[in-house]
CSV table of C-alpha atoms in Angstrom, one decimal:
chain,number,residue,atom,x,y,z
V,1,MET,CA,99.6,90.7,103.0
V,2,ALA,CA,101.6,89.7,100.5
V,3,LEU,CA,103.8,92.9,101.6
V,4,VAL,CA,103.5,92.1,104.9
V,5,VAL,CA,105.1,88.7,104.5
V,6,PHE,CA,107.2,89.7,101.9
V,7,LEU,CA,108.9,92.3,104.7
V,8,ALA,CA,109.5,89.2,106.5
V,9,LEU,CA,111.0,87.1,104.6
V,10,LYS,CA,114.7,86.1,105.7
V,11,ASN,CA,116.7,86.8,102.2
V,12,THR,CA,114.2,88.9,100.9
V,13,PRO,CA,115.5,90.4,97.3
V,14,LEU,CA,115.7,94.2,99.4
V,15,ALA,CA,118.8,92.9,100.9
V,16,PHE,CA,120.1,93.4,97.6
V,17,LEU,CA,118.8,96.3,96.8
V,18,THR,CA,118.8,98.2,100.0
V,19,ALA,CA,122.5,96.5,101.8
V,20,HIS,CA,120.5,96.1,104.6
V,21,SER,CA,119.5,92.4,106.1
V,22,TYR,CA,116.1,91.4,107.2
V,23,GLU,CA,116.6,92.2,111.1
V,24,LYS,CA,117.1,96.1,109.4
V,25,LEU,CA,113.8,95.9,107.8
V,26,ASN,CA,112.3,94.0,110.7
V,27,SER,CA,110.8,97.6,111.9
V,28,LEU,CA,108.8,97.7,108.3
V,29,HIS,CA,107.4,94.1,108.3
V,30,GLN,CA,105.5,95.3,112.1
V,31,ILE,CA,104.4,98.4,110.5
V,32,ALA,CA,102.9,97.0,107.9
V,33,GLY,CA,101.5,93.9,109.7
V,34,TYR,CA,100.0,96.7,112.1
V,35,THR,CA,98.6,98.4,109.2
V,36,MET,CA,96.6,95.5,107.6
V,37,PHE,CA,95.6,94.8,111.0
V,38,VAL,CA,93.7,98.6,111.2
V,39,LEU,CA,92.2,98.0,107.5
V,40,LEU,CA,90.8,94.6,108.2
V,41,VAL,CA,89.2,95.9,111.7
V,42,LEU,CA,87.5,98.7,109.6
V,43,HIS,CA,86.9,96.0,106.9
V,44,ALA,CA,85.1,93.5,109.2
V,45,ALA,CA,83.2,96.5,110.8
V,46,LEU,CA,82.1,98.8,108.0
V,47,TYR,CA,80.7,95.4,106.0
V,48,THR,CA,79.2,94.2,109.5
V,49,ALA,CA,77.6,97.4,109.4
V,50,TYR,CA,76.0,97.3,105.5
V,51,PHE,CA,74.7,93.6,106.2
V,52,GLN,CA,73.4,94.5,109.1
V,53,GLY,CA,71.8,97.5,107.7
V,54,GLN,CA,70.2,95.3,105.1
V,55,GLY,CA,68.9,93.1,107.8
V,56,ARG,CA,70.6,90.1,106.9
V,57,LEU,CA,73.4,89.9,109.2
V,58,LYS,CA,73.0,86.7,111.1
V,59,THR,CA,72.7,84.8,107.1
V,60,GLN,CA,75.3,86.2,106.0
V,61,TYR,CA,77.4,85.3,108.4
V,62,SER,CA,76.6,82.0,108.2
V,63,GLU,CA,78.1,81.3,105.0
V,64,PRO,CA,81.2,78.8,104.6
V,65,LYS,CA,82.9,82.1,103.0
V,66,GLU,CA,82.0,84.8,105.4
V,67,ILE,CA,83.0,81.4,108.4
V,68,ALA,CA,86.5,81.6,106.7
V,69,ALA,CA,86.9,85.2,106.9
V,70,ILE,CA,86.3,85.7,110.7
V,71,VAL,CA,88.9,82.6,111.5
V,72,SER,CA,91.0,84.8,109.0
V,73,GLY,CA,90.4,87.9,110.8
V,74,PHE,CA,91.0,86.3,114.5
V,75,ALA,CA,93.9,84.4,113.7
V,76,ILE,CA,95.8,87.4,112.4
V,77,LEU,CA,94.2,89.0,116.1
V,78,GLY,CA,96.5,86.2,117.2
V,79,GLY,CA,99.6,87.2,115.3
V,80,VAL,CA,99.6,90.8,116.1
V,81,LEU,CA,98.9,90.1,119.8
V,82,SER,CA,101.8,87.2,120.1
V,83,ALA,CA,104.2,89.8,118.9
V,84,ILE,CA,103.2,92.3,120.8
V,85,VAL,CA,103.2,89.8,124.0
V,86,LEU,CA,105.0,87.1,123.9
V,87,PRO,CA,109.0,88.0,122.4
V,88,ARG,CA,110.3,89.7,125.5
V,89,LEU,CA,108.6,86.7,127.7
V,90,ARG,CA,109.5,83.5,125.9
V,91,TYR,CA,110.4,84.2,122.4
V,92,GLU,CA,109.9,80.6,121.3
V,93,ALA,CA,106.2,81.0,122.0
V,94,PHE,CA,105.9,84.0,120.4
V,95,TYR,CA,107.5,81.9,117.3
V,96,ILE,CA,105.2,79.1,117.4
V,97,THR,CA,102.6,81.2,117.7
V,98,HIS,CA,103.4,83.6,115.3
V,99,ILE,CA,103.7,81.0,112.6
V,100,CYS,CA,100.8,78.4,113.3
V,101,CYS,CA,98.2,81.8,113.3
V,102,TRP,CA,99.9,83.4,109.8
V,103,ILE,CA,99.7,79.7,108.5
V,104,ALA,CA,95.7,79.3,110.1
V,105,ALA,CA,94.8,83.1,108.6
V,106,VAL,CA,96.4,81.8,104.7
V,107,ILE,CA,94.3,79.2,104.6
V,108,ALA,CA,91.1,80.8,105.5
V,109,MET,CA,92.0,83.6,103.7
V,110,GLY,CA,91.6,81.2,100.7
V,111,PHE,CA,88.6,79.8,101.7
V,112,HIS,CA,87.2,83.4,102.2
V,113,GLN,CA,88.1,84.2,98.7
V,114,PRO,CA,88.3,81.5,96.6
V,115,ASP,CA,86.8,82.7,93.1
V,116,LEU,CA,89.9,83.2,90.9
V,117,GLY,CA,88.3,86.3,88.8
V,118,LYS,CA,88.5,88.5,91.9
V,119,LYS,CA,92.1,88.1,92.3
V,120,ALA,CA,92.3,87.5,95.7
V,121,LEU,CA,93.3,84.2,95.6
V,122,VAL,CA,96.0,84.8,93.2
V,123,VAL,CA,97.0,86.8,95.8
V,124,THR,CA,97.0,84.6,98.8
V,125,VAL,CA,98.1,82.3,96.2
V,126,PHE,CA,101.5,84.7,96.1
V,127,THR,CA,101.9,84.9,99.4
V,128,ALA,CA,101.7,81.7,100.6
V,129,ALA,CA,104.7,80.9,97.4
V,130,ILE,CA,106.9,83.5,98.7
V,131,TRP,CA,107.3,82.5,102.7
V,132,VAL,CA,107.2,78.5,101.3
V,133,ALA,CA,110.1,79.4,98.5
V,134,ASP,CA,112.3,81.2,101.7
V,135,ARG,CA,112.0,78.4,104.0
V,136,LEU,CA,112.8,75.6,101.1
V,137,VAL,CA,115.9,78.2,100.5
V,138,ARG,CA,116.6,78.2,104.6
V,139,LEU,CA,115.9,74.2,104.8
V,140,GLY,CA,118.6,73.5,101.5
V,141,ARG,CA,121.2,75.5,103.5
V,142,ILE,CA,121.1,73.6,106.3
V,143,VAL,CA,120.8,70.4,104.6
V,144,TRP,CA,124.0,70.9,102.6
V,145,PHE,CA,126.0,72.6,105.3
V,146,GLY,CA,125.0,69.5,107.7
V,147,VAL,CA,126.3,67.3,105.4
V,148,ASN,CA,129.5,66.1,107.2
V,149,ASN,CA,129.0,68.7,109.9
V,150,GLU,CA,129.2,69.0,113.2
V,151,ALA,CA,130.3,70.8,116.6
V,152,THR,CA,132.2,70.7,119.4
V,153,ILE,CA,129.9,72.4,122.6
V,154,HIS,CA,132.1,73.6,126.1
V,155,PRO,CA,130.3,74.4,129.0
V,156,LEU,CA,132.0,78.3,130.0
V,157,PRO,CA,131.1,79.8,133.9
V,158,ASN,CA,128.1,81.8,134.6
V,159,GLY,CA,125.5,80.2,132.1
V,160,ALA,CA,127.5,80.4,128.9
V,161,THR,CA,128.5,77.9,126.2
V,162,LYS,CA,130.6,77.9,123.4
V,163,ILE,CA,130.2,76.5,120.3
V,164,VAL,CA,132.7,75.6,117.8
V,165,LEU,CA,131.6,73.9,114.2
V,166,LYS,CA,133.7,71.9,112.1
V,167,LYS,CA,133.1,73.4,108.1
V,168,ALA,CA,134.0,76.6,107.6
V,169,LEU,CA,131.0,78.5,106.9
V,170,ALA,CA,131.5,80.7,103.1
V,171,ARG,CA,131.0,84.4,103.3
V,172,ALA,CA,130.5,84.3,107.5
V,173,LYS,CA,132.1,87.5,108.9
V,174,PRO,CA,132.8,87.9,112.7
V,175,GLY,CA,129.8,89.6,114.1
V,176,THR,CA,127.0,88.5,111.6
V,177,HIS,CA,124.6,86.0,112.9
V,178,CYS,CA,123.2,82.4,111.5
V,179,PHE,CA,120.6,80.5,112.6
V,180,LEU,CA,121.8,77.2,114.3
V,181,TRP,CA,120.3,74.3,114.3
V,182,VAL,CA,121.3,71.4,116.7
V,183,PRO,CA,118.7,68.5,116.8
V,184,ALA,CA,120.5,66.8,119.4
V,185,ILE,CA,119.2,69.5,121.8
V,186,SER,CA,115.9,71.0,119.3
V,187,ARG,CA,115.2,68.8,116.5
V,188,PHE,CA,112.8,71.4,114.7
V,189,GLN,CA,113.5,74.5,115.5
V,190,THR,CA,116.7,76.7,114.3
V,191,HIS,CA,117.7,79.4,117.0
V,192,PRO,CA,119.5,83.0,115.8
V,193,PHE,CA,123.3,84.0,117.2
V,194,THR,CA,125.9,85.9,116.9
V,195,MET,CA,129.4,84.5,115.1
V,196,HIS,CA,132.3,85.7,117.4
V,197,ARG,CA,134.8,84.0,114.7
V,198,SER,CA,134.6,83.0,111.5
V,199,SER,CA,137.0,80.3,110.9
V,200,PRO,CA,136.3,78.1,112.3
V,201,VAL,CA,132.6,79.2,113.1
V,202,GLU,CA,132.4,80.2,117.2
V,203,PHE,CA,129.2,80.9,118.7
V,204,THR,CA,129.2,81.6,122.6
V,205,VAL,CA,125.7,81.6,123.6
V,206,MET,CA,124.3,83.0,127.4
V,207,ALA,CA,122.0,80.3,129.1
V,208,ARG,CA,118.0,82.2,129.5
V,209,GLU,CA,115.4,79.6,129.0
V,210,GLY,CA,113.8,76.9,126.1
V,211,PHE,CA,116.5,76.1,123.3
V,212,THR,CA,119.8,78.3,125.4
V,213,LYS,CA,119.7,76.8,128.8
V,214,ARG,CA,118.9,73.1,127.5
V,215,LEU,CA,122.1,73.5,125.6
V,216,HIS,CA,124.0,75.0,128.3
V,217,ASP,CA,122.9,72.1,131.2
V,218,TYR,CA,123.8,69.1,127.8
V,219,ALA,CA,127.1,71.2,128.1
V,220,VAL,CA,127.7,71.0,131.6
V,221,VAL,CA,126.5,67.0,131.6
V,222,ASN,CA,129.1,66.7,128.0
V,223,PRO,CA,131.5,68.7,128.1
V,224,GLY,CA,133.2,68.9,125.0
V,225,ALA,CA,130.7,66.8,123.5
V,226,THR,CA,130.8,66.7,119.3
V,227,VAL,CA,127.2,67.1,118.0
V,228,ARG,CA,125.7,67.2,114.4
V,229,ALA,CA,125.1,70.5,113.7
V,230,SER,CA,124.1,73.2,110.8
V,231,VAL,CA,123.8,76.6,110.3
V,232,ASP,CA,121.4,78.6,107.9
V,233,GLY,CA,123.2,82.2,106.9
V,234,PRO,CA,125.0,84.1,107.1
V,235,TYR,CA,122.9,87.2,108.3
V,236,GLY,CA,123.5,90.7,109.1
V,237,SER,CA,124.5,93.9,108.9
V,238,PHE,CA,126.2,96.9,110.4
V,239,PRO,CA,127.7,99.9,108.4
V,240,ASP,CA,131.5,100.1,107.7
V,241,PRO,CA,133.6,101.2,110.1
V,242,LEU,CA,136.6,101.4,108.0
V,243,GLY,CA,135.2,104.8,106.9
V,244,PHE,CA,136.3,106.6,110.7
V,245,ASP,CA,140.4,107.2,111.9
V,246,LYS,CA,138.9,106.4,115.9
V,247,VAL,CA,136.4,103.0,116.3
V,248,VAL,CA,134.5,103.0,120.0
V,249,LEU,CA,132.7,99.9,120.5
V,250,VAL,CA,131.0,99.0,124.1
V,251,ALA,CA,129.0,95.9,124.9
V,252,GLY,CA,127.9,94.0,128.1
V,253,GLY,CA,128.2,90.5,128.7
V,254,GLY,CA,127.1,88.1,126.0
V,255,GLY,CA,126.8,91.3,124.1
V,256,GLY,CA,130.7,90.7,123.7
V,257,SER,CA,129.6,88.3,120.8
V,258,PHE,CA,129.1,91.6,118.2
V,259,THR,CA,131.7,93.6,119.6
V,260,PHE,CA,134.6,91.3,119.6
V,261,GLY,CA,133.7,89.8,116.4
V,262,LEU,CA,133.3,93.5,114.9
V,263,ALA,CA,136.4,94.4,116.1
V,264,LEU,CA,138.4,90.8,114.8
V,265,SER,CA,136.7,91.6,111.7
V,266,LEU,CA,137.9,95.1,111.1
V,267,LEU,CA,141.2,94.0,112.4
V,268,GLU,CA,141.5,91.6,109.2
V,269,ARG,CA,139.9,94.0,107.1
V,270,MET,CA,142.8,96.8,107.9
V,271,GLU,CA,145.4,97.9,105.7
V,272,GLY,CA,149.1,98.2,107.9
V,273,GLY,CA,149.2,101.9,106.5
V,274,LEU,CA,145.6,103.0,107.9
V,275,PRO,CA,146.0,105.4,110.9
V,276,LYS,CA,142.9,103.7,112.8
V,277,LYS,CA,142.3,103.2,116.4
V,278,ILE,CA,139.9,100.9,118.1
V,279,MET,CA,138.9,101.6,121.6
V,280,PHE,CA,137.2,98.4,122.7
V,281,ILE,CA,135.2,98.8,126.2
V,282,TRP,CA,133.3,95.1,127.6
V,283,ALA,CA,131.5,95.0,131.4
V,284,VAL,CA,130.7,91.8,133.1
V,285,LYS,CA,129.1,90.9,136.2
V,286,GLU,CA,131.4,88.1,137.3
V,287,THR,CA,135.2,87.9,137.1
V,288,GLU,CA,135.1,84.3,135.4
V,289,ASN,CA,133.1,85.9,132.5
V,290,LEU,CA,136.4,87.1,131.2
V,291,THR,CA,137.0,83.4,130.2
V,292,TRP,CA,133.9,84.0,127.4
V,293,PHE,CA,136.0,85.2,124.6
V,294,GLN,CA,139.8,84.8,126.6
V,295,SER,CA,141.4,84.4,123.4
V,296,GLU,CA,139.7,87.1,121.8
V,297,ILE,CA,140.8,89.1,124.0
V,298,ASP,CA,144.2,87.8,123.6
V,299,LEU,CA,144.1,89.1,120.1
V,300,LEU,CA,143.0,92.0,120.3
V,301,ARG,CA,146.2,92.5,123.1
V,302,THR,CA,148.5,90.8,120.9
V,303,HIS,CA,147.5,92.7,117.5
V,304,THR,CA,149.9,94.7,115.5
V,305,PRO,CA,150.9,97.4,114.3
V,306,HIS,CA,147.1,98.8,115.1
V,307,THR,CA,146.1,100.3,118.5
V,308,VAL,CA,143.6,98.5,120.5
V,309,GLU,CA,142.7,99.7,123.6
V,310,ILE,CA,141.0,97.6,125.8
V,311,ARG,CA,138.8,98.6,128.7
V,312,LEU,CA,137.2,95.8,130.9
V,313,PHE,CA,135.2,96.2,134.1
V,314,VAL,CA,134.1,93.8,136.0
V,315,THR,CA,130.9,95.1,138.2
V,316,ARG,CA,130.1,92.2,141.0
V,317,ALA,CA,133.7,90.9,142.2
V,318,ALA,CA,133.8,88.1,144.8
V,319,SER,CA,137.1,89.2,146.1
V,320,SER,CA,139.4,92.2,146.4
V,321,GLN,CA,142.0,90.8,144.2
V,322,THR,CA,141.6,88.2,141.8
V,323,THR,CA,143.8,86.7,139.0
V,324,LEU,CA,142.7,85.9,135.6
V,325,GLN,CA,144.9,83.5,133.4
V,326,ALA,CA,144.9,85.2,129.5
V,327,GLY,CA,147.5,84.0,126.9
V,328,GLU,CA,151.5,83.8,128.0
V,329,SER,CA,150.9,86.6,130.9
V,330,ASP,CA,148.4,86.9,134.2
V,331,LEU,CA,145.8,89.6,134.1
V,332,HIS,CA,145.7,90.9,137.7
V,333,LEU,CA,142.3,92.6,138.9
V,334,PHE,CA,142.1,95.2,141.2
V,335,GLY,CA,138.9,96.0,143.4
V,336,VAL,CA,137.8,99.6,143.5
V,337,ALA,CA,135.5,101.3,145.5
V,338,PRO,CA,131.8,101.8,143.3
V,339,ASP,CA,132.0,105.3,143.2
V,340,SER,CA,135.8,105.8,142.0
V,341,ASP,CA,136.7,107.2,139.3
V,342,SER,CA,138.8,104.2,138.5
V,343,THR,CA,135.8,102.6,136.6
V,344,THR,CA,136.3,105.0,134.0
V,345,GLY,CA,139.1,103.1,132.6
V,346,THR,CA,141.6,105.9,132.0
V,347,ASP,CA,144.9,105.5,132.2
V,348,SER,CA,146.4,107.4,134.7
V,349,GLU,CA,143.3,105.7,137.1
V,350,LEU,CA,144.9,102.0,136.6
V,351,PRO,CA,147.8,100.2,138.0
V,352,SER,CA,150.4,100.1,135.5
V,353,SER,CA,150.5,96.5,135.8
V,354,LEU,CA,147.2,96.7,134.2
V,355,GLY,CA,148.1,98.2,130.8
V,356,ALA,CA,149.0,101.9,131.7
V,357,SER,CA,149.5,103.3,128.7
V,358,ASP,CA,153.6,103.3,128.7
V,359,PRO,CA,155.6,104.3,126.1
V,360,GLU,CA,157.8,100.8,126.7
V,361,LYS,CA,155.2,98.5,126.6
V,362,LYS,CA,154.8,96.4,123.8
V,363,HIS,CA,151.3,95.8,123.9
V,364,PRO,CA,148.8,98.3,123.2
V,365,PRO,CA,147.0,99.9,126.7
V,366,PHE,CA,145.2,97.4,128.3
V,367,GLY,CA,142.9,98.0,131.9
V,368,VAL,CA,141.2,96.3,133.9
V,369,GLY,CA,138.7,97.8,136.4
V,370,VAL,CA,136.6,95.8,139.1
V,371,CYS,CA,133.6,97.9,141.2
V,372,GLN,CA,132.8,96.4,144.8
């Protein structure tokens, strides 16, 4: 149990030893959890068979220590089932259920083995202690960063919301993520979102259910409102793309939060003499969705001296020709047939007004394809 909890910590020491953040270690947490559950089932089955053979099954399982063991076992079963079924259906329900089952399992385990001489209670207390310590570290960050801090929220088309924090965040890098706390929306919950800007800290959140839907509804009713906010983080790690001559970033919809952040972080770290090239590909359903990251698109287009080749794709256009305001110039989106090769975004197939390769152009190649 101690190993399972250790691998689930957000501030795990393994992050410093392995250069991987907690989310990269989550698969190990899951493997350890499933292994613990299998061992628990074997433990229960073998002892049940033993007590049955001794003819004292009812007597044994009526003792308080064994009742606590049964409670702990079913709590762990609930935690495992919640991890299998709920995350893709309703994450908030999974999170609350998982935490409640874990707390019940640890408390019951302490009553099952209360004898310090058997060392089991020491392990149980240690397991609870590292979990509480991690929670206190996270709470301390939220309290510290929340002093005189606030966020401005802006509604964006098709269910998106932009959040801009007032205070700068130490060690913040575009492409990493933080756990956002907005008490006006949810007083007792934090939710992870990817930063696509670090100065100021910005998040673009897609409305789904629960917190994100309530956040967007609030932004629609109160556009540009300022609310109290704080974050825990940053977290996250990814391979260093500076070791490659060409970097290709591909995302769809809200996934652009990560790739826009990574592209901007990469440009900030590049030196003038490095022969780097970035190909940035982003696909969205609606033309209006391009405004989610309009300022980031402008930065990538106008960044010098490095070459950033941008290919944007709109898969569900409302009309054959649409104009989107972007920076100092208008981007004209021309519709193409779904089976047209122009959706590949190659220079030869894009209208020259959209940024097909031209040696006289001031900015890097820029193309937009629209499927209808």
